[in-house]
mmCIF file of C-alpha atoms in Angstrom:
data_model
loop_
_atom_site.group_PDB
_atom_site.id
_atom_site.type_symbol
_atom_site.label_atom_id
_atom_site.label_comp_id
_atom_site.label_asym_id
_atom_site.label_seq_id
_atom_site.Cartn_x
_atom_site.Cartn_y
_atom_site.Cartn_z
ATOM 1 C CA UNK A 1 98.450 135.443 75.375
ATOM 2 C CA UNK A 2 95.960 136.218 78.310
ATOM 3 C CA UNK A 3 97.541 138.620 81.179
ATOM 4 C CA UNK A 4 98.896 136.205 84.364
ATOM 5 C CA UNK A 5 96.699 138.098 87.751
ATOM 6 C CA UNK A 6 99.279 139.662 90.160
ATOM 7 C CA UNK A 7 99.206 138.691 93.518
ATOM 8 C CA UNK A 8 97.942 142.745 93.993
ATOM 9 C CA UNK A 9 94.806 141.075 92.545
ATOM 10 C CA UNK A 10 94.019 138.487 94.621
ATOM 11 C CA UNK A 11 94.728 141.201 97.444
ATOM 12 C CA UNK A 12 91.762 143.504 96.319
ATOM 13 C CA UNK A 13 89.445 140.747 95.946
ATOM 14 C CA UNK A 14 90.423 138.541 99.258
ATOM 15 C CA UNK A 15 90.048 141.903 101.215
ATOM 16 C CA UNK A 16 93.358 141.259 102.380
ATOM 17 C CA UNK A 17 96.832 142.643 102.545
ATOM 18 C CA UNK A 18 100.059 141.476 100.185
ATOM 19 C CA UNK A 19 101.726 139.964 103.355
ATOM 20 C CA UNK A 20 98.937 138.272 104.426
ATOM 21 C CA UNK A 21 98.295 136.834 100.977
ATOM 22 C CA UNK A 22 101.838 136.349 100.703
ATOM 23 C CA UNK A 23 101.393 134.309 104.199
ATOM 24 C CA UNK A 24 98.467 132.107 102.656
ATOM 25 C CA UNK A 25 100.625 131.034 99.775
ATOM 26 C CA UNK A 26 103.991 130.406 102.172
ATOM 27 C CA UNK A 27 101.842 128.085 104.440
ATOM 28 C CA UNK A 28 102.805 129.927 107.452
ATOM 29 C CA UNK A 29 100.650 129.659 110.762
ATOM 30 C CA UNK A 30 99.389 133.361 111.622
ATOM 31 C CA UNK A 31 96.484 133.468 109.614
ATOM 32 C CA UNK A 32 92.911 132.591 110.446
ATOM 33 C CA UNK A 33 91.448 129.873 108.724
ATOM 34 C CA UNK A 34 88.330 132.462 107.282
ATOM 35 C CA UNK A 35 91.251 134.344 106.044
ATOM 36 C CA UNK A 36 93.021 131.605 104.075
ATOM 37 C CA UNK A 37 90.126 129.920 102.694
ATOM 38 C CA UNK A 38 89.023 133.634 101.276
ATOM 39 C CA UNK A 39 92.491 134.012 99.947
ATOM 40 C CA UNK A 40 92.833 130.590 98.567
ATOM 41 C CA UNK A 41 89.041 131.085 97.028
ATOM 42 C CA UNK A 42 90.332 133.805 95.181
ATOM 43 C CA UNK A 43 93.271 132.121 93.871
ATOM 44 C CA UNK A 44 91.418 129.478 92.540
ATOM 45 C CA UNK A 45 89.325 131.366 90.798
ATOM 46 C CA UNK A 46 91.929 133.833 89.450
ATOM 47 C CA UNK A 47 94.136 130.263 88.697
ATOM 48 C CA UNK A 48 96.992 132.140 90.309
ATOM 49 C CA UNK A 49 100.449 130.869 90.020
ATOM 50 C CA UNK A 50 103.437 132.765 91.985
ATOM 51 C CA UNK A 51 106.621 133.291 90.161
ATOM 52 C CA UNK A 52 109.296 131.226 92.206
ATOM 53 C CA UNK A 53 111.886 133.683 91.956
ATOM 54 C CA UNK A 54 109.900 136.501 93.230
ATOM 55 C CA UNK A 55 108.777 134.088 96.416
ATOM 56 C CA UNK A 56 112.364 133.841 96.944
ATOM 57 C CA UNK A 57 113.536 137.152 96.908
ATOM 58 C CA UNK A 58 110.355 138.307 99.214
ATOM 59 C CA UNK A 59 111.720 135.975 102.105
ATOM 60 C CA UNK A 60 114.420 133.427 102.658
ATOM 61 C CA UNK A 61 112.467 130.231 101.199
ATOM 62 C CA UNK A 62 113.971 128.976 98.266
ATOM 63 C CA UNK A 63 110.607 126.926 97.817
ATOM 64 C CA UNK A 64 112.742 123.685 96.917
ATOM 65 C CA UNK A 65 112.607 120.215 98.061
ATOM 66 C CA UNK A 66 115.147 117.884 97.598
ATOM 67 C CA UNK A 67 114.610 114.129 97.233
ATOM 68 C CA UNK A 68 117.350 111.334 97.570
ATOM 69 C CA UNK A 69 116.894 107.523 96.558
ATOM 70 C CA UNK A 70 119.289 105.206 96.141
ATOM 71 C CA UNK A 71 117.440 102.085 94.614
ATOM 72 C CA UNK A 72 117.866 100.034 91.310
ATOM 73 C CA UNK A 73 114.385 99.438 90.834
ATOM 74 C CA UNK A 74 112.917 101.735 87.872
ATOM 75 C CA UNK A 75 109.127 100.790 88.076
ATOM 76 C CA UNK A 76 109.865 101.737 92.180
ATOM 77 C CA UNK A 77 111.614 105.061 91.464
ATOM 78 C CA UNK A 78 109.148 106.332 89.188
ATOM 79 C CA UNK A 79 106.503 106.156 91.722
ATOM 80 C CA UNK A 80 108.442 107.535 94.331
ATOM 81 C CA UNK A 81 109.106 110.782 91.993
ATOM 82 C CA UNK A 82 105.772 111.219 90.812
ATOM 83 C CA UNK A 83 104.383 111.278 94.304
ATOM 84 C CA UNK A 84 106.795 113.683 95.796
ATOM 85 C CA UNK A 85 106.540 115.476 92.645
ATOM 86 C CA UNK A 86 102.682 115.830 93.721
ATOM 87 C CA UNK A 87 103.283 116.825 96.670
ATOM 88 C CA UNK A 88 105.025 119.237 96.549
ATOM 89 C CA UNK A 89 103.453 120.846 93.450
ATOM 90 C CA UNK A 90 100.054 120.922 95.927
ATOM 91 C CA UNK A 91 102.274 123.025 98.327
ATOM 92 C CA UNK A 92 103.834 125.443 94.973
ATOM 93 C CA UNK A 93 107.109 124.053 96.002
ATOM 94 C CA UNK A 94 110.010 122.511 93.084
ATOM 95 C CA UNK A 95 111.673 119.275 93.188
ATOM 96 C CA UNK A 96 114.585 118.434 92.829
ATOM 97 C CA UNK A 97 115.907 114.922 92.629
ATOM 98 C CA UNK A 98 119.092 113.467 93.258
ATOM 99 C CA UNK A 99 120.265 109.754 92.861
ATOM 100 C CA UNK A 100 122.989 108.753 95.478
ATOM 101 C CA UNK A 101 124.890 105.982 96.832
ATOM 102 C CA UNK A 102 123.881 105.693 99.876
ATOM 103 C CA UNK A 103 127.064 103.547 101.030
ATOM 104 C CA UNK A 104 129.741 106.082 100.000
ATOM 105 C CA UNK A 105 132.294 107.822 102.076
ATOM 106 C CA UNK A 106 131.357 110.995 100.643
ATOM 107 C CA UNK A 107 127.450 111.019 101.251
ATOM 108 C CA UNK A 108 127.256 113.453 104.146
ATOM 109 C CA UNK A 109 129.778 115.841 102.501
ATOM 110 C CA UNK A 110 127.749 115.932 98.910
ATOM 111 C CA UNK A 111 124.505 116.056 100.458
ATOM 112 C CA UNK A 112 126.182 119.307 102.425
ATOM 113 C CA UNK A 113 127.385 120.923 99.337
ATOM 114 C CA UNK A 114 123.934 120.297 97.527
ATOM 115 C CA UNK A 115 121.992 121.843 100.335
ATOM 116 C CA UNK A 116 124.218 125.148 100.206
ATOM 117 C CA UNK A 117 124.201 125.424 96.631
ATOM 118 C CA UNK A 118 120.338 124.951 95.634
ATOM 119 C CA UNK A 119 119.594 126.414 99.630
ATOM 120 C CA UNK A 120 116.906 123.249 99.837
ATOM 121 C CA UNK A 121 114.169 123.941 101.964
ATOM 122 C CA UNK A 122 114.117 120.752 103.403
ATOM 123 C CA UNK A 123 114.429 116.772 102.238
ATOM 124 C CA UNK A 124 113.043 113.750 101.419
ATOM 125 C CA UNK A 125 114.943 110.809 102.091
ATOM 126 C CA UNK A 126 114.078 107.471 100.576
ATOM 127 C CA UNK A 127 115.160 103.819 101.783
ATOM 128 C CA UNK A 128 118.504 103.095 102.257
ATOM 129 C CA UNK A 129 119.305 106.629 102.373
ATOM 130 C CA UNK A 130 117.120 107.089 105.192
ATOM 131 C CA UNK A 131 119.003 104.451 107.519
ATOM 132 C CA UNK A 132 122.862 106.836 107.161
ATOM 133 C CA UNK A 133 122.973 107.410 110.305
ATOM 134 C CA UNK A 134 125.619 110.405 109.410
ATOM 135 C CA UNK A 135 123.551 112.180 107.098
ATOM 136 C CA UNK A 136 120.691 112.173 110.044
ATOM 137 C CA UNK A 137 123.231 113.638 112.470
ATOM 138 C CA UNK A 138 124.302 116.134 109.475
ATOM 139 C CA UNK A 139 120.946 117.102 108.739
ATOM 140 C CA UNK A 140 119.909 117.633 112.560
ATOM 141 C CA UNK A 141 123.266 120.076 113.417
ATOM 142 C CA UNK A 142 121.564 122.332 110.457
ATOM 143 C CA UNK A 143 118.240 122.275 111.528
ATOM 144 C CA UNK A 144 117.107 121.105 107.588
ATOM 145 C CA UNK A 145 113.702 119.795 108.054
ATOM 146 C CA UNK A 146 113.496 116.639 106.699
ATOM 147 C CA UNK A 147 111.175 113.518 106.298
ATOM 148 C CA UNK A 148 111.893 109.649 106.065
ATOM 149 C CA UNK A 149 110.204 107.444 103.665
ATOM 150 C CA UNK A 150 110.538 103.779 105.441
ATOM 151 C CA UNK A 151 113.156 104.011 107.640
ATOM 152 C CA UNK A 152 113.993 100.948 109.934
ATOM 153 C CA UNK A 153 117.114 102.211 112.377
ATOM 154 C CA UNK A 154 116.381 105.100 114.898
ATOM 155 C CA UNK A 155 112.630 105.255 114.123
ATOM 156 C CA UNK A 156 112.219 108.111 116.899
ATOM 157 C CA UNK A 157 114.518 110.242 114.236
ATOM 158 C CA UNK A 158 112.528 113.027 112.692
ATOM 159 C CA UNK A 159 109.238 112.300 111.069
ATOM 160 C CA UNK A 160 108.526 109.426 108.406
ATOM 161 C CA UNK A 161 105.785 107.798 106.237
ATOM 162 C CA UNK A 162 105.996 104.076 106.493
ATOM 163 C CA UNK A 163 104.233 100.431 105.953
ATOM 164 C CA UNK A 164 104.575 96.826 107.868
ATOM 165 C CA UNK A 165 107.586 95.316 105.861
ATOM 166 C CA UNK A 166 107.516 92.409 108.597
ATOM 167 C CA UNK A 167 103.424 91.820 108.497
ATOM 168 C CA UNK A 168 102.852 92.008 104.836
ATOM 169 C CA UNK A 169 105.613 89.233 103.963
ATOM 170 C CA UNK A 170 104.181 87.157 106.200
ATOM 171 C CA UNK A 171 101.124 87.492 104.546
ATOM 172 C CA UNK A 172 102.035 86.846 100.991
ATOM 173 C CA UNK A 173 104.570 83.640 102.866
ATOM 174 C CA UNK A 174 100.838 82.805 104.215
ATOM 175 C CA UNK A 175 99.220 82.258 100.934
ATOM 176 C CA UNK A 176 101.727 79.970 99.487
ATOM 177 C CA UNK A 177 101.445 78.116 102.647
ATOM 178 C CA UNK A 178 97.818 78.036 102.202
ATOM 179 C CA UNK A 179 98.298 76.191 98.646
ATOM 180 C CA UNK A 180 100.064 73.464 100.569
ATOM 181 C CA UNK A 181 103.685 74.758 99.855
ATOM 182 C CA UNK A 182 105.879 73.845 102.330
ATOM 183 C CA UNK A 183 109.635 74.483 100.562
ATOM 184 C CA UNK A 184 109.083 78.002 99.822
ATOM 185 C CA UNK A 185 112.524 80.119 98.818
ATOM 186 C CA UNK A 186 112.493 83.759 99.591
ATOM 187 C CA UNK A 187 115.202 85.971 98.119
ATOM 188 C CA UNK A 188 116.014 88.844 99.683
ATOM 189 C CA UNK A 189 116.881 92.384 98.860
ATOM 190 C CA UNK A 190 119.776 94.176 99.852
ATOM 191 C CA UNK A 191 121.199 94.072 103.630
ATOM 192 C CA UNK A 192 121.453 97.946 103.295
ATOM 193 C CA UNK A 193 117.652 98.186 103.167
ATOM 194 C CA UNK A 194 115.610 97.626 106.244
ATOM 195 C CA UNK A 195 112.959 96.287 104.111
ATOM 196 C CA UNK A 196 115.391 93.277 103.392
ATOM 197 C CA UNK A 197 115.647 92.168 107.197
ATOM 198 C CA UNK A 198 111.924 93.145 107.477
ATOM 199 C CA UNK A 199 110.710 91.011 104.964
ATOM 200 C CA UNK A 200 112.894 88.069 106.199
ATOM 201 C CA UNK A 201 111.384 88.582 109.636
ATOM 202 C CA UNK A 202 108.191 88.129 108.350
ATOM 203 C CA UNK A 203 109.161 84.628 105.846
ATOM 204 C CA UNK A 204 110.358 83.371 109.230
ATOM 205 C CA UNK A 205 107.204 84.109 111.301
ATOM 206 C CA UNK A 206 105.063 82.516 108.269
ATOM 207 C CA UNK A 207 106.861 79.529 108.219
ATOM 208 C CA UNK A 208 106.701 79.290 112.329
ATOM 209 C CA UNK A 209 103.236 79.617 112.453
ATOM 210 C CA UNK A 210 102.697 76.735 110.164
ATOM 211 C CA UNK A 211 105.213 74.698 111.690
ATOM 212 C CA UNK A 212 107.604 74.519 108.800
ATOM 213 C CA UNK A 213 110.949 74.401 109.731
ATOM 214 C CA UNK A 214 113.093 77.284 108.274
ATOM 215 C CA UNK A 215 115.999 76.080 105.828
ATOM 216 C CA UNK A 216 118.706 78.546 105.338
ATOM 217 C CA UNK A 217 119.587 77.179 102.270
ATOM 218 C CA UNK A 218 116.127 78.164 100.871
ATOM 219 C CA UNK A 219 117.297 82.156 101.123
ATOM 220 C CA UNK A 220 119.279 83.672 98.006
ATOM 221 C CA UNK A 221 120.379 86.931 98.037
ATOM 222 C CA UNK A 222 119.532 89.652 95.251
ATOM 223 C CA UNK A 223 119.780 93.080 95.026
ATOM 224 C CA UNK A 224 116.702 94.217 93.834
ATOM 225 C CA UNK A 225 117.228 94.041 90.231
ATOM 226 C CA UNK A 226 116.040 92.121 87.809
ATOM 227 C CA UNK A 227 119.283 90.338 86.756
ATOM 228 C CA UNK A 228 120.130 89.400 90.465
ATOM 229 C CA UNK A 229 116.626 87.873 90.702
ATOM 230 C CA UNK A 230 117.161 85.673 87.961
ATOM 231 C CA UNK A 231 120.921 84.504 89.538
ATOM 232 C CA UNK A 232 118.752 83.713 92.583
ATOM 233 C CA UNK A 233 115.780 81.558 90.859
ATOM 234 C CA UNK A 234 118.975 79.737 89.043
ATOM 235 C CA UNK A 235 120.574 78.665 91.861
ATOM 236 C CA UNK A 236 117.933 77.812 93.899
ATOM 237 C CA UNK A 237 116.075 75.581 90.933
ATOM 238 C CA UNK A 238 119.534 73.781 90.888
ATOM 239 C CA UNK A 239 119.191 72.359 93.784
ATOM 240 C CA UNK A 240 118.676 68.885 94.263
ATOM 241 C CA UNK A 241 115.510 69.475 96.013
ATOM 242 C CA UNK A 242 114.182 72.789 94.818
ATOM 243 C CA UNK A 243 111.520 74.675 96.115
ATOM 244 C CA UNK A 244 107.808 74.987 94.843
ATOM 245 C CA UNK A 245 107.465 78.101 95.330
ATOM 246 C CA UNK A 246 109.554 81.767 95.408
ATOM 247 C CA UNK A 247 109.034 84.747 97.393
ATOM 248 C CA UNK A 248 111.069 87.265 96.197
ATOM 249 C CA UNK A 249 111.623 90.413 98.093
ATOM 250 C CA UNK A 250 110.440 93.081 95.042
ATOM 251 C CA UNK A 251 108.864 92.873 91.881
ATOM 252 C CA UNK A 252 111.534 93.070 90.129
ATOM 253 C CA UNK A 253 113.618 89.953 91.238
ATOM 254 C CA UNK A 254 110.252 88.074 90.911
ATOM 255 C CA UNK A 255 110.149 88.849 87.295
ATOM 256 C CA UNK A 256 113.624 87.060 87.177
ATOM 257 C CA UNK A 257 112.739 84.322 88.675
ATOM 258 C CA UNK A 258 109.793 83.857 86.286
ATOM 259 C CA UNK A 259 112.201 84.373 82.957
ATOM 260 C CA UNK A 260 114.505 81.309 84.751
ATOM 261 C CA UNK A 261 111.319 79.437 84.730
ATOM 262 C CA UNK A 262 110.383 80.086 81.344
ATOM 263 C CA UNK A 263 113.829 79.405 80.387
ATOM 264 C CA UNK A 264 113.796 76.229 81.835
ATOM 265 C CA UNK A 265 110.419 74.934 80.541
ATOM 266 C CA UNK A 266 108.835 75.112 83.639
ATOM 267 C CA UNK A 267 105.291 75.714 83.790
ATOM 268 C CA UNK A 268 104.456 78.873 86.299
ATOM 269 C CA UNK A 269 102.107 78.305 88.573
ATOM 270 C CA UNK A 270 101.641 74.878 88.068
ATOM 271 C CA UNK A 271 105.084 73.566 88.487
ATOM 272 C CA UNK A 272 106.228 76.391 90.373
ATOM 273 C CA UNK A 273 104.366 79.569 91.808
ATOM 274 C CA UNK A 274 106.018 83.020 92.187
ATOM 275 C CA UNK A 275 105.509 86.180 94.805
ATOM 276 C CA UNK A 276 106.656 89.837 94.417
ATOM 277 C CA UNK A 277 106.455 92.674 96.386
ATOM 278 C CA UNK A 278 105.596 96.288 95.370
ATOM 279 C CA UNK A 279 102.801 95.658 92.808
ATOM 280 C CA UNK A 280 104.721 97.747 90.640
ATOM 281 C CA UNK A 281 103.260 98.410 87.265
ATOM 282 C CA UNK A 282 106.049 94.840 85.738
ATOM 283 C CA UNK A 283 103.780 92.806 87.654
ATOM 284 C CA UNK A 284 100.632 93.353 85.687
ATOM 285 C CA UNK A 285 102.703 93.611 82.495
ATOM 286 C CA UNK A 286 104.433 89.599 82.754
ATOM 287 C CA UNK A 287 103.247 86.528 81.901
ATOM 288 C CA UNK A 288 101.543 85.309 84.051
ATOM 289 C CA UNK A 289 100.725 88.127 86.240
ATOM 290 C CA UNK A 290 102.590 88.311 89.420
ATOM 291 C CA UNK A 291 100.399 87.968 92.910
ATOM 292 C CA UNK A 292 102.392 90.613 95.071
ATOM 293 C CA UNK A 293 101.734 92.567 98.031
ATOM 294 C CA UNK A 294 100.922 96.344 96.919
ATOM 295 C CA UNK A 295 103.238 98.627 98.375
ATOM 296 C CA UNK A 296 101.568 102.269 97.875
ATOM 297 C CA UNK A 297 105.120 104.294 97.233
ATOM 298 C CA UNK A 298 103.277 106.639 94.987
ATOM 299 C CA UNK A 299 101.000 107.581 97.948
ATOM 300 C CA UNK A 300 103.796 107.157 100.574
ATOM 301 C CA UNK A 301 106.309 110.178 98.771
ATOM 302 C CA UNK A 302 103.218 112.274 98.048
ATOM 303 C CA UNK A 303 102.579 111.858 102.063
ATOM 304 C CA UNK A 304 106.187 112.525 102.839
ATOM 305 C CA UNK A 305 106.058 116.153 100.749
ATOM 306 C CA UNK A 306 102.957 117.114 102.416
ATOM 307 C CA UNK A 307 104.066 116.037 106.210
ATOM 308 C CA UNK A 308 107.338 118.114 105.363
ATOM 309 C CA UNK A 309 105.483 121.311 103.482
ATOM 310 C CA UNK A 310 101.907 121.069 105.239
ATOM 311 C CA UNK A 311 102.268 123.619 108.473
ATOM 312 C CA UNK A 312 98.913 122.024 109.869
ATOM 313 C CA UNK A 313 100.005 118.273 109.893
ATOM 314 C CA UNK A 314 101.798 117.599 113.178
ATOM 315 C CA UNK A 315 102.179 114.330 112.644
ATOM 316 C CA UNK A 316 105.260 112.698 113.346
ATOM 317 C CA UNK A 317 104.819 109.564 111.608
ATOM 318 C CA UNK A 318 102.310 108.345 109.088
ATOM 319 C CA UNK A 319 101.860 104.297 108.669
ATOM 320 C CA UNK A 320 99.999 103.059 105.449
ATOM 321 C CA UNK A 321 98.530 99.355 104.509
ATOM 322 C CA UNK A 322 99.751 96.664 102.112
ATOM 323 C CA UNK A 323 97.349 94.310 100.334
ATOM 324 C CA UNK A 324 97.991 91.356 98.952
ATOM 325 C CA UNK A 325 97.321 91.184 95.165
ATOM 326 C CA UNK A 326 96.847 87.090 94.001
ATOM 327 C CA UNK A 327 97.185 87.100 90.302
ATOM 328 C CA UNK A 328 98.013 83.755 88.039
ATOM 329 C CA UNK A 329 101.693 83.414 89.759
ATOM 330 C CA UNK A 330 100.622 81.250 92.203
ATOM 331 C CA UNK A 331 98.586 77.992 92.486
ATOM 332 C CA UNK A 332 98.401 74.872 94.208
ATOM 333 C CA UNK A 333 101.890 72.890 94.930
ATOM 334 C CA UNK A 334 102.137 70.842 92.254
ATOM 335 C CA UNK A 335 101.740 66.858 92.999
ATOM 336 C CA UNK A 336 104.890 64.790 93.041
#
């Protein structure tokens, strides 16, 4: 087994001290930037890795981020782990994850005691979780540095990574209005997530600009989950007028929809055309592909690890783009 370098090593060769070295690898500010890209040369070329525990004991870092989501979306959650996973692995920092309710009484008081226990460096917070208000004020008395990923409430609130929930539903309401649909259903996520009143908002301005007269009755609510996607499609196909197309406020409850419709023998997009949000990796994989708007969350938690880790971005808030992704979902409105 080959010998790991020591970080006396990369000392001798950078021309440098321990501490300094030591400073390099802890991101800290006081060092020159010809003196960190001569230490970080040297690392790279040595592939050095520092032991955690010896980090650790050198200062009072524990070199551990903690990440909390609260979402029932597994094609969603993946992304969001592998990203802050990323990014924090760029900064030779661990991550630990933690699934919550985001709703309970207890929140503030278990995010407490896992904070003193694992002595997290700082957190990642990921939609709903960002919008307890609590936790925020918790989290602010101790000085933990954290980041939001999406947040809605109290935007001014620490620092975030975010996209245009409002302008990118609009969009994808825009294209099915653009195929001549005019009784277009959206369901909606849950009223805990911003996202959810965010994406209504921008159904509603769709439908204004094209003069289409919102119909309450033409918004079902989900959850987010597959199963409450397909409740939705059902009762909105049962009505005596149903629409001719769905927008549904994630992947997920899209791909419901489109097993009601399969159910039901009808033909997708040509009796009935379907939209998801997230471009998560379900839409690809259905039949027929969903059109969606591509959310990058993979890109977003990745951002939100480096804004929290990265000494040299100031930045208090990051804002990314959407696209819209038109796949075989949708078509023309089908001719009465």
């Amino acid at each position: 087994m080959a010998r790991r370098p020591t970080i006396k090593e990369v000392s001798k060769l950078a021309g440098v001290s321990f501490k300094t070295v030591s400073r390099v690898l802890n991101n800290e500010k006081n060092v020159s930037e010809e003196t960190r890209r001569r230490v970080e040369q040297v690392v790279a070329e040595l592939n050095f890795r520092p032991s955690l525990a010896a980090r650790t004991l050198a200062g009072r870092k524990s070199f551990q981020v903690g990440l909390l989501y609260d979402n029932p979306s597994p094609y969603y959650v993946y992304h969001l782990l592998a990203g802050a996973q990323e990014g924090c692995a760029e900064h030779g920092y661990r991550l630990l994850t933690q699934p919550v309710d985001s709703t309970a009484p207890g929140l503030v008081a278990d995010v407490a005691a896992l904070v003193d226990e694992t002595h997290l460096d700082g957190l990642i917070l990921s939609p709903p979780v960002t919008e307890n208000e609590a936790l925020l004020d918790e989290l602010d008395r101790r000085g933990l540095p954290y980041v939001r990923i999406e947040p809605g409430l109290r935007r001014d609130v620490g620092r975030s990574v975010t996209i245009d929930d409002a302008s990118a539903a609009q969009e994808a309401t825009a294209h099915l209005l653009a195929h001549g649909h005019r009784r277009i259903a959206f369901i909606k996520g849950p009223l805990s997530h911003v996202s959810t009143v965010e994406r209504l908002k921008g159904y509603r301005a769709a439908l204004d600009a094209a003069a289409v007269a919102f119909e309450p009755d033409l918004v079902a609510a989900g959850d987010y989950s597959i199963e409450s996607g397909r409740r939705a499609a059902a009762a909105l196909l049962d009505r005596a007028a149903p629409p001719t197309a769905i927008f549904a406020g994630n992947d997920d409850m899209a791909a419901g929809a489109l097993a009601v419709a399969h159910e039901r023998g009808i033909t997708v997009p040509d009796q009935l055309s379907i939209v998801g949000f997230d471009d998560s990796d379900l839409a690809a994989a259905v039949w027929p592909p969903l059109t969606t708007v591509r959310q990058p969350v993979h890109e977003l938690a990745r951002s939100a690890a480096d804004l929290l880790l990265d000494a040299k971005n100031q930045r208090d808030r990051m804002t990314f783009d959407t696209r819209l992704i038109a796949r075989a979902s949708t078509g023309p409105v089908p001719s009465r």
